[in-house]
Amino acid sequence: MTEWTSPALILLAAAILIGLTRGHLRSAVILVAPLLTLWAIWQVPDGVVGTVRFLDYAIEPVEGSPLRRLFATIFSIMAFTGGLFAFRHARWYELSAAFAYASGAVGVCFAGDLITLFLFWELMALFSTVIVWCGGTPAARKAGIRYAMMHLLGGVILKVGIEGVVVHTGSIDIQPLLATNFDTWMILVGILINAAAPPVSAWLADAYPESSPTGSVFLSAFTTKTAVLALILLFPGEPVLIGVGLYMVMYGIIYALLENDARRILAYSIVNQVGFMVCAVGIGTQMALNGAAAHAFAHIIYKALLFMSAGVVVYRTGKNKCSDLGGLFRTMPLTTICGIVGALSISSFPLTSGFVTKTLISQAAIDQGLVVVYFLLAAASAGVFLHAGIKFPWFVFFQKDSGLRPKDAPWNMAAAMVLFSALCILMGAFPEAFYRLLPYPVDYHAYSPGKVLFYLQLLLFSGLAFFVMLPWLKRTPTISLDTDWLYRVALKKAFSVLADLLGSAQERAQRSVQKLLQTALARIQRHHGPEGVLARTWPTGSMVLWVAIMLASYLILYYLL
Amino acid sequence: MKQAPKSDEHWLARPRTIRQLWIVFIAILVLTVLAQVFIKVKGYFGVDGWFGFGAAFGFLCCAAMVVLAKALGPFLKRDDRYYDD
């Protein structure tokens, strides 16, 4: 019975317990359950662990492999640190939803078949929507509905693909596929929607920044990275992913440069970073897949760290917009330093986690002789430093003095940020220990002097470009249009135009029917009404006259005939 | 959280410190380029091994991205209450 119990169920049980307990007991559940899950994850052996028969399908709820354990490990670490960050401030139902959401992510990691994968996939969609709604504002409610619609659509597309594969191949196993027919394309599209790939990248930057300061920390971690894992498991080496990934990388940079909302800048940079991973899955070699997995692991840590620092700022000041912020380093030194560590890591600065993982992807492009991909990724690395590495900390913590003097982070938020900052630096400083966790053997040295120098030049001169062109990057109180404009404005307008058209058509039809009836009525009235020829009362004299005429005619006719 | 007068004297906000930071930053920039005299940067595709390539590539790419974002701004940017109506 227990052999096929997924470690995900521990987090799911914790999600229920969070609702049932109070006070210290609830805090204990929040902090202990992810650690128990982490322990259980490392008890899962390689290969399929037990099979359950269900409707003639062989369901494999738990299948272990180094790749699956790696993703599950970072998801449970994230649940722990997110819980630590949030447990004193978030409402219980937000924490409960966050743990159910994390449970879905861990469940996907160990899913041995497509049906189990789909079930946990939908669990994530459901509870991440609840987290968006926990933002508590009318904007969060609307964004949550749009988010749910997008993910339900993605779920349906994924399900169509899975059913197609099951019907046509008879197998529900998770195995490498290529997008060659309708079924596999549907699965790929369903996964890519969760990865925030074009043309629907907008859902991410629309929803995440509307959640609470604690909710966005959880949201940043699970959905997109589970999609990356699903791509590694199902579509390694799918060439179309290289182009999709490169588009995402550039999209994230340009939109983040235009953005004014601090957390929305970070949301766009999630799309940018996931683009690196999607591109690596498209390259598909062992080095590239190692790079995708490693970068996902590092990314969850530094992106959660960045969202934590932004979350503390929103929690303390109630302000999201760069144009309202600035100069916070004076009273929030710890949050500033942790934000900078996260910013340096996402920019893959040497001695941070991003450097030892992103260069794996670049190396994979070099090994395959992909010149254009390599140079575009290098340009994107420079762009990441520009939009997230400097822009985020500069506009939030430095820039002008906004006059705000908020207190620094509460102790638990500070502890979570320090823990993730330490992990960013430890992974960057000692990559060999981390490389041992990767799915394939690593023969790669991150710190050759030439490579470090190349990246230092690249990044520091990006920094120079930022400060030289600062007047062009001045914040304006604006948002940027994206493809979500189509369903937020165009579709709405189309519906109202259609409704107007239908309305006027109905009015016209009504009017012509009315006119027809009126004419008919008038005609009847003329003939049969009180004044009508056939219904009016005739004077008695005229009747006598007519009778006389008729009698006279009768007499004449009788006489003649 | 209280509002403070704008002109505080935090050492990082002083013009003198900012000037010094610029000098240090430029010195580091020059050093990272000059270091290529002693440290060989491996050129995987030829050009990336050229002297100062990383510096020029980083600066120009970022400049191009800022220009592109600026050019797209009028088409994409809307008032932040755009969707509220």
XYZ file of C-alpha atoms in Angstrom:
646
model
C 0.000 0.000 0.000
C 2.626 2.523 1.070
C 5.097 1.649 -1.665
C 3.251 3.642 -4.297
C 2.326 6.543 -2.025
C 3.672 9.698 -3.598
C 5.647 12.099 -1.350
C 3.200 14.684 -2.716
C 0.529 13.286 -0.381
C 2.457 14.548 2.680
C 2.098 18.133 1.441
C -1.533 17.519 0.522
C -2.240 16.230 4.044
C -0.419 19.288 5.413
C -2.635 21.538 3.284
C -5.698 20.035 4.995
C -4.073 20.161 8.453
C -3.286 23.863 8.023
C -7.031 24.435 7.884
C -7.726 22.256 10.912
C -5.028 23.505 13.282
C -4.336 26.816 14.995
C -1.429 28.778 16.460
C 1.901 27.046 17.054
C 0.585 23.712 15.853
C -0.240 25.223 12.472
C 3.222 26.841 12.306
C 4.750 23.442 13.088
C 2.758 21.796 10.272
C 3.901 24.510 7.843
C 7.557 24.132 8.732
C 7.802 20.368 9.286
C 5.706 18.980 6.400
C 8.059 20.191 3.617
C 11.048 18.699 5.461
C 9.212 15.377 5.818
C 8.426 15.563 2.102
C 12.102 16.186 1.354
C 13.016 13.096 3.379
C 10.376 11.025 1.561
C 11.634 12.257 -1.822
C 15.056 10.830 -1.126
C 13.527 7.462 -0.169
C 12.095 7.034 -3.675
C 14.283 4.591 -5.625
C 14.926 4.761 -9.375
C 12.306 3.227 -11.660
C 8.589 2.566 -11.266
C 7.522 1.907 -7.670
C 4.342 -0.160 -7.782
C 1.476 -0.148 -10.240
C -2.238 0.318 -9.623
C -4.877 -0.986 -12.039
C -7.576 1.534 -12.814
C -10.092 1.122 -15.681
C -7.678 -1.182 -17.519
C -4.857 1.324 -17.233
C -1.637 0.596 -15.378
C -1.292 3.712 -13.215
C 2.203 4.417 -11.902
C 1.828 7.094 -9.213
C 5.511 7.037 -8.262
C 8.480 6.699 -10.602
C 11.904 7.763 -9.393
C 14.911 9.090 -11.314
C 17.668 11.608 -10.504
C 15.897 14.231 -12.638
C 12.551 13.728 -10.902
C 14.169 13.795 -7.436
C 16.075 16.983 -8.336
C 12.880 18.875 -9.226
C 10.952 17.431 -6.266
C 13.815 18.440 -3.962
C 13.748 22.084 -5.002
C 9.940 22.139 -4.847
C 9.971 20.906 -1.242
C 12.794 23.321 -0.302
C 10.678 26.049 -1.863
C 7.601 24.976 0.126
C 9.664 25.134 3.333
C 11.232 28.528 2.666
C 8.004 29.968 1.274
C 6.232 28.701 4.393
C 8.875 30.298 6.604
C 8.501 33.573 4.691
C 4.728 33.577 4.872
C 3.516 31.725 7.984
C 3.148 34.775 10.259
C 1.554 37.062 7.679
C -0.433 35.095 5.120
C -3.999 33.986 5.817
C -4.461 30.283 6.557
C -6.328 29.550 3.338
C -3.551 31.098 1.258
C -0.991 28.859 3.005
C -3.242 25.853 2.637
C -3.679 26.548 -1.086
C 0.096 27.074 -1.430
C 0.805 23.663 0.088
C -1.794 21.937 -2.107
C -0.208 23.727 -5.076
C 3.276 22.537 -4.020
C 1.842 19.052 -3.583
C 0.655 19.141 -7.199
C 4.157 20.115 -8.328
C 5.825 17.294 -6.364
C 3.165 14.885 -7.667
C 3.995 15.806 -11.272
C 7.683 15.147 -10.548
C 7.024 11.502 -9.655
C 4.155 10.821 -12.070
C 5.021 7.632 -13.959
C 2.120 7.913 -16.408
C 0.207 10.605 -18.269
C -2.999 10.190 -16.229
C -1.263 10.787 -12.882
C 0.606 13.693 -14.453
C -2.656 15.236 -15.623
C -4.338 14.876 -12.206
C -1.522 16.643 -10.353
C -1.294 19.179 -13.198
C -4.912 20.186 -12.604
C -4.408 20.250 -8.831
C -1.769 22.920 -9.445
C -4.052 24.919 -11.751
C -6.845 24.848 -9.177
C -4.885 25.945 -6.121
C -2.639 28.455 -7.881
C -5.854 30.221 -8.926
C -6.893 30.342 -5.265
C -3.534 31.958 -4.430
C -4.077 34.643 -7.091
C -7.522 35.326 -5.600
C -5.940 35.649 -2.145
C -4.581 38.979 -3.403
C -7.932 40.144 -2.096
C -8.459 43.108 -4.439
C -11.021 43.442 -7.259
C -8.059 43.414 -9.682
C -6.845 40.118 -8.168
C -10.314 38.618 -8.540
C -10.479 39.527 -12.223
C -6.875 38.433 -12.876
C -7.638 35.126 -11.120
C -10.562 34.459 -13.432
C -8.410 35.175 -16.506
C -5.660 32.968 -15.021
C -8.110 30.122 -14.376
C -9.532 30.359 -17.893
C -6.070 30.175 -19.438
C -5.048 27.181 -17.329
C -8.312 25.334 -17.815
C -7.865 25.843 -21.559
C -4.289 24.523 -21.272
C -5.588 21.559 -19.263
C -8.204 20.714 -21.872
C -5.641 20.885 -24.684
C -3.268 18.669 -22.698
C -6.088 16.211 -22.027
C -7.040 16.036 -25.717
C -3.399 15.243 -26.509
C -3.109 12.609 -23.781
C -6.327 10.885 -24.859
C -5.155 10.932 -28.464
C -1.865 9.290 -27.519
C -3.649 6.706 -25.343
C -6.145 5.838 -28.099
C -3.579 5.686 -30.902
C -0.654 4.021 -29.114
C -2.392 2.254 -26.225
C 0.344 3.486 -23.858
C 0.034 5.962 -21.001
C 3.770 5.835 -20.208
C 5.757 9.025 -19.896
C 8.430 8.682 -22.559
C 10.257 11.011 -24.978
C 8.026 12.135 -27.852
C 8.436 14.377 -30.877
C 5.727 16.771 -32.022
C 4.918 14.905 -35.227
C 1.145 14.458 -35.141
C -1.971 16.104 -33.724
C -1.853 14.234 -30.394
C 1.733 15.060 -29.557
C 1.279 18.667 -30.697
C -1.657 19.011 -28.312
C 0.427 17.688 -25.420
C 3.275 20.055 -26.339
C 0.932 23.060 -26.589
C -0.747 22.155 -23.293
C 2.620 22.079 -21.526
C 3.883 25.243 -23.247
C 0.831 27.187 -22.036
C 1.974 26.447 -18.479
C 5.533 27.447 -19.420
C 4.174 30.897 -20.416
C 5.343 30.410 -23.992
C 4.154 32.692 -26.800
C 1.543 33.675 -27.780
C 0.036 33.388 -24.289
C 2.990 34.542 -22.154
C 0.813 37.383 -20.890
C -1.080 35.274 -18.329
C 1.968 35.191 -16.076
C 2.655 38.910 -15.821
C -1.103 39.524 -15.635
C -1.773 37.276 -12.631
C 1.316 36.916 -10.424
C 1.750 40.588 -9.472
C -1.907 40.788 -8.390
C -1.420 38.186 -5.646
C -0.455 39.011 -2.065
C 3.216 39.760 -1.168
C 3.508 36.186 0.129
C 1.431 34.541 -2.611
C 3.669 35.743 -5.431
C 6.649 33.951 -3.813
C 4.864 30.597 -4.154
C 3.498 31.384 -7.602
C 6.950 32.201 -8.978
C 8.220 28.689 -8.287
C 5.966 25.860 -9.377
C 3.868 26.176 -12.546
C 6.513 27.168 -15.091
C 9.220 24.907 -13.675
C 6.895 21.878 -13.632
C 6.293 22.642 -17.299
C 10.072 22.624 -17.866
C 10.304 19.209 -16.168
C 7.437 17.896 -18.324
C 9.259 19.169 -21.427
C 12.487 17.437 -20.363
C 10.582 14.173 -19.779
C 8.384 14.290 -22.888
C 10.060 16.475 -25.525
C 13.860 16.413 -25.141
C 15.485 17.552 -28.382
C 12.248 18.866 -29.935
C 13.708 21.459 -32.357
C 10.744 23.839 -32.218
C 11.563 24.524 -28.564
C 14.818 26.321 -29.474
C 12.908 29.039 -31.338
C 10.170 29.213 -28.706
C 12.787 29.562 -25.946
C 14.712 32.306 -27.746
C 11.508 34.267 -28.326
C 10.625 34.000 -24.629
C 14.103 35.189 -23.635
C 13.808 38.365 -25.744
C 10.130 38.971 -24.928
C 10.888 38.933 -21.196
C 13.662 41.507 -21.541
C 11.765 44.003 -23.694
C 8.583 43.892 -21.602
C 10.518 44.099 -18.339
C 12.322 47.190 -19.666
C 8.961 48.860 -20.374
C 7.402 47.886 -17.042
C 6.797 50.089 -13.995
C 5.385 47.575 -11.467
C 8.267 46.043 -9.439
C 6.750 42.554 -9.205
C 5.653 42.648 -12.845
C 9.309 43.278 -13.845
C 10.141 40.056 -11.986
C 7.201 38.251 -13.610
C 8.486 39.142 -17.091
C 11.923 37.949 -16.087
C 10.417 34.536 -15.187
C 9.370 34.223 -18.837
C 12.869 35.299 -19.830
C 14.554 32.699 -17.600
C 12.171 29.880 -18.520
C 13.060 30.760 -22.127
C 16.679 29.732 -21.413
C 15.428 26.375 -20.086
C 12.986 25.757 -22.963
C 15.761 26.518 -25.446
C 18.056 24.060 -23.627
C 15.400 21.313 -23.797
C 15.186 22.013 -27.529
C 18.955 21.506 -27.901
C 18.345 18.206 -26.135
C 21.880 16.891 -25.465
C 22.823 15.568 -22.037
C 24.740 18.772 -21.346
C 21.700 20.853 -22.393
C 19.219 18.838 -20.314
C 21.569 19.082 -17.335
C 21.629 22.824 -17.983
C 17.830 23.085 -18.150
C 17.377 21.110 -14.915
C 20.169 22.928 -13.080
C 18.949 26.322 -14.231
C 15.400 25.513 -13.103
C 16.765 24.556 -9.659
C 18.841 27.725 -9.333
C 16.101 29.869 -10.824
C 13.488 28.810 -8.266
C 15.823 29.940 -5.486
C 16.894 33.316 -6.852
C 13.513 34.196 -8.318
C 11.753 33.383 -5.042
C 14.425 35.483 -3.310
C 13.694 38.411 -5.644
C 9.940 38.041 -5.103
C 10.570 37.889 -1.349
C 12.505 41.172 -1.386
C 9.794 42.765 -3.542
C 7.168 41.188 -1.263
C 8.740 42.745 1.840
C 8.702 46.136 0.095
C 5.015 45.757 -0.846
C 4.193 44.464 2.653
C 5.949 47.380 4.361
C 5.034 50.225 2.005
C 1.855 49.032 0.261
C 3.362 50.290 -3.002
C 4.157 48.282 -6.151
C 5.259 50.878 -8.627
C 8.857 51.885 -9.278
C 7.695 55.454 -9.837
C 6.465 55.534 -6.185
C 9.471 53.702 -4.713
C 13.180 54.454 -4.372
C 15.784 55.121 -1.703
C 14.630 52.232 0.488
C 18.207 51.039 1.139
C 18.400 53.559 3.981
C 16.000 51.713 6.242
C 15.834 48.268 4.601
C 19.507 47.246 4.328
C 18.923 43.492 4.680
C 16.127 43.401 2.100
C 18.313 45.493 -0.221
C 21.308 43.175 0.138
C 19.196 40.025 -0.338
C 17.499 41.631 -3.367
C 20.932 42.402 -4.813
C 22.138 38.814 -4.246
C 19.047 37.570 -6.109
C 19.607 40.130 -8.850
C 23.264 39.125 -9.283
C 22.284 35.447 -9.370
C 19.637 35.904 -12.039
C 22.232 37.845 -14.051
C 24.577 34.845 -13.742
C 27.332 36.864 -12.117
C 30.410 34.736 -11.300
C 30.244 33.210 -7.785
C 26.452 33.058 -7.874
C 24.202 30.102 -8.715
C 23.042 31.547 -12.050
C 26.603 31.538 -13.406
C 27.219 27.838 -12.826
C 23.870 26.801 -14.325
C 23.311 29.169 -17.243
C 26.804 28.596 -18.644
C 25.924 24.873 -18.895
C 23.272 25.857 -21.451
C 25.693 28.108 -23.352
C 28.244 25.268 -23.364
C 25.606 22.923 -24.821
C 24.991 25.429 -27.648
C 28.759 25.632 -28.259
C 29.123 21.832 -28.325
C 26.388 21.562 -30.960
C 27.902 24.388 -33.032
C 24.755 26.527 -32.711
C 26.369 29.906 -33.433
C 23.221 32.023 -33.574
C 21.741 30.405 -30.452
C 24.992 30.959 -28.557
C 25.239 34.648 -29.430
C 21.548 35.275 -28.777
C 21.867 33.627 -25.362
C 24.951 35.756 -24.620
C 23.048 38.893 -25.674
C 20.149 37.776 -23.484
C 22.504 37.287 -20.528
C 23.542 40.914 -20.925
C 19.866 41.857 -21.208
C 18.998 40.000 -18.004
C 21.531 42.075 -16.094
C 19.976 45.153 -17.657
C 16.308 44.426 -16.833
C 16.477 42.376 -13.633
C 20.055 42.600 -12.369
C 20.212 46.382 -12.189
C 16.807 47.771 -13.070
C 14.908 46.007 -10.280
C 17.205 46.865 -7.330
C 18.014 50.311 -8.729
C 14.439 51.543 -9.081
C 13.168 49.884 -5.894
C 16.013 50.471 -3.439
C 18.080 53.352 -4.881
C 17.177 55.779 -7.694
C 15.557 58.852 -6.053
C 14.618 59.309 -2.412
C 10.898 58.594 -2.317
C 10.753 59.822 1.276
C 9.553 56.394 2.436
C 11.244 55.096 5.583
C 9.727 51.625 6.096
C 11.055 49.129 8.633
C 13.156 46.233 7.371
C 11.764 42.693 6.992
C 10.118 40.868 9.924
C 12.358 38.123 11.361
C 10.788 35.188 9.538
C 10.845 36.941 6.164
C 14.458 37.955 6.833
C 15.373 34.352 7.729
C 13.838 33.029 4.492
C 15.709 35.626 2.425
C 19.031 34.967 4.175
C 18.610 31.209 3.655
C 18.019 31.595 -0.099
C 20.784 34.220 -0.441
C 23.190 31.787 1.193
C 22.081 29.009 -1.195
C 22.631 31.291 -4.213
C 26.195 32.003 -3.126
C 27.015 28.465 -1.952
C 25.851 26.958 -5.248
C 27.874 29.540 -7.133
C 30.993 29.009 -5.057
C 30.886 25.191 -4.901
C 29.232 24.021 -8.114
C 30.779 20.515 -8.061
C 28.621 19.377 -5.128
C 25.517 20.603 -6.927
C 26.538 19.107 -10.279
C 26.489 15.643 -8.641
C 22.713 15.964 -8.256
C 22.146 16.483 -11.989
C 20.557 13.736 -14.105
C 23.608 13.107 -16.312
C 27.333 12.984 -15.441
C 28.899 16.442 -15.678
C 32.277 16.977 -17.289
C 32.356 20.742 -17.111
C 34.341 23.366 -15.212
C 32.436 26.578 -14.726
C 35.353 28.696 -13.560
C 37.946 28.844 -16.329
C 39.636 32.293 -16.128
C 38.783 33.142 -19.741
C 35.086 32.379 -19.254
C 34.880 34.391 -16.032
C 36.568 37.345 -17.731
C 34.233 37.146 -20.757
C 31.148 37.219 -18.530
C 32.550 40.012 -16.344
C 33.107 42.141 -19.455
C 29.673 41.283 -20.789
C 27.842 42.072 -17.552
C 29.789 45.093 -16.339
C 29.476 46.832 -19.698
C 25.751 46.047 -19.660
C 25.747 47.912 -16.355
C 27.521 50.826 -18.030
C 24.885 50.821 -20.782
C 22.163 50.980 -18.112
C 23.565 54.031 -16.387
C 24.522 55.793 -19.632
C 21.011 55.291 -21.027
C 19.189 55.871 -17.741
C 17.182 58.868 -19.017
C 15.660 56.561 -21.640
C 14.650 54.102 -18.937
C 12.790 56.676 -16.855
C 9.714 55.098 -15.270
C 6.313 56.165 -16.490
C 2.985 55.255 -14.839
C 2.047 52.932 -17.678
C 1.303 49.306 -18.465
C 2.245 47.535 -21.709
C -0.198 45.958 -24.112
C 0.260 42.255 -24.718
C -1.636 39.467 -26.433
C -4.044 39.427 -23.473
C -5.405 42.640 -25.023
C -7.139 40.334 -27.487
C -9.334 38.720 -24.831
C -9.485 41.646 -22.411
C -10.452 44.326 -24.932
C -10.872 43.107 -28.517
C -13.050 40.111 -27.700
C -15.126 42.200 -25.295
C -15.590 44.873 -27.963
C -16.441 42.231 -30.560
C -19.107 40.845 -28.219
C -20.627 44.249 -27.552
C -20.634 45.070 -31.295
C -22.272 41.695 -31.969
C -24.793 42.330 -29.210
C -25.536 45.764 -30.679
C -25.945 44.283 -34.150
C -28.234 41.561 -32.873
C -30.128 44.125 -30.846
C -30.723 46.431 -33.799
C -31.618 43.488 -36.054
C -34.141 42.381 -33.475
C -35.492 45.909 -33.247
C -35.825 46.133 -37.035
C -37.585 42.774 -37.238
C -39.874 43.784 -34.423
C -40.673 47.061 -36.148
C -41.498 45.442 -39.507
C -43.708 42.804 -37.874
C -45.436 45.551 -35.966
C -45.947 47.530 -39.174
C -47.348 44.462 -40.936
C -49.757 43.772 -38.099
C -50.797 47.395 -38.004
C -51.557 47.413 -41.760
C -53.534 44.181 -41.462
C -55.418 45.492 -38.477
C -56.201 48.720 -40.283
C -57.516 46.794 -43.239
C -59.763 44.613 -41.080
C -60.853 47.685 -39.259
C -61.861 49.334 -42.543
C -64.021 46.452 -43.617
C -65.292 45.090 -40.362
C -64.936 47.968 -37.927
C -67.841 50.043 -36.681
C -67.415 52.357 -39.679
C -66.680 49.485 -42.109
C -68.798 48.868 -45.168
C -69.821 45.420 -43.951
C -70.552 46.268 -40.377
C -72.196 49.644 -40.318
C -75.914 50.044 -39.382
C -78.128 51.034 -42.258
C -81.207 53.292 -41.925
C -84.611 51.379 -42.100
C -85.802 53.564 -45.012
C -82.960 52.458 -47.256
C -83.747 48.846 -46.361
C -87.394 49.319 -47.294
C -86.265 50.994 -50.483
C -84.013 48.057 -51.311
C -86.759 45.545 -50.519
C -89.143 47.510 -52.755
C -86.558 47.555 -55.541
C -86.006 43.804 -55.180
C -89.764 43.066 -55.165
C -90.260 45.308 -58.179
C -87.449 43.547 -60.051
C -88.984 40.201 -59.120
C -92.401 41.262 -60.475
C -90.841 42.574 -63.693
C -88.800 39.403 -64.165
C -91.875 37.200 -63.502
C -93.972 39.219 -65.982
C -91.288 39.054 -68.679
C -90.511 35.376 -68.313
C 6.631 54.071 8.559
C 7.130 57.802 8.637
C 7.910 60.400 6.021
C 11.347 61.948 6.423
C 12.710 65.180 4.985
C 14.149 64.661 1.491
C 17.687 65.919 2.185
C 19.169 63.290 4.437
C 22.874 62.744 4.616
C 23.192 59.010 4.074
C 26.758 58.509 2.900
C 25.642 56.571 -0.189
C 23.426 59.434 -1.320
C 26.131 62.128 -1.133
C 27.304 63.490 -4.509
C 30.903 62.985 -3.416
C 30.336 59.251 -2.804
C 28.494 58.890 -6.091
C 31.412 60.526 -7.910
C 33.832 58.153 -6.203
C 31.666 55.160 -7.080
C 31.718 56.209 -10.731
C 35.529 56.438 -10.640
C 35.807 52.966 -9.089
C 33.286 51.553 -11.590
C 35.157 52.972 -14.591
C 38.461 51.690 -13.189
C 36.967 48.178 -12.888
C 35.589 48.404 -16.442
C 39.020 49.352 -17.795
C 40.677 46.584 -15.773
C 38.311 43.874 -17.048
C 39.200 44.802 -20.617
C 42.941 45.168 -19.972
C 42.992 41.828 -18.154
C 42.482 40.196 -21.524
C 46.148 40.944 -22.257
C 47.076 38.368 -19.624
C 44.081 36.030 -19.648
C 43.119 34.318 -22.879
C 39.405 34.333 -23.616
C 38.640 31.258 -25.676
C 36.876 32.157 -28.904
C 34.456 29.311 -29.666
C 33.246 30.922 -32.858
C 36.197 33.199 -33.716
C 34.894 36.676 -32.945
C 34.121 35.946 -29.307
C 37.863 35.618 -28.652
C 38.669 39.118 -29.981
C 40.135 41.671 -27.603
C 37.314 43.349 -25.647
C 34.586 41.476 -27.531
C 32.550 40.709 -24.385
C 32.627 44.378 -23.368
C 31.578 45.722 -26.754
C 28.982 42.990 -27.280
C 27.444 43.546 -23.834
C 27.276 47.314 -24.234
C 25.942 47.293 -27.788
C 23.345 44.576 -27.158
C 22.008 46.423 -24.127
C 21.969 49.717 -26.008
C 20.071 48.004 -28.845
C 17.550 46.502 -26.406
C 16.936 49.842 -24.715
C 16.454 51.506 -28.112
C 14.095 48.728 -29.224
C 12.063 48.989 -26.003
C 11.945 52.766 -26.383
C 10.798 52.421 -30.006
C 8.074 49.938 -29.071
C 6.942 52.124 -26.172
C 4.504 54.348 -28.100
C 2.808 51.266 -29.571
C 2.635 49.189 -26.389
C 2.482 51.591 -23.470
C -0.872 52.693 -22.107
C -1.944 54.544 -18.987
C -1.963 52.118 -16.041
C -5.731 52.553 -15.628
C -6.245 51.402 -19.231
C -7.956 48.119 -18.294
C -9.916 49.623 -15.388
C -12.483 51.367 -17.588
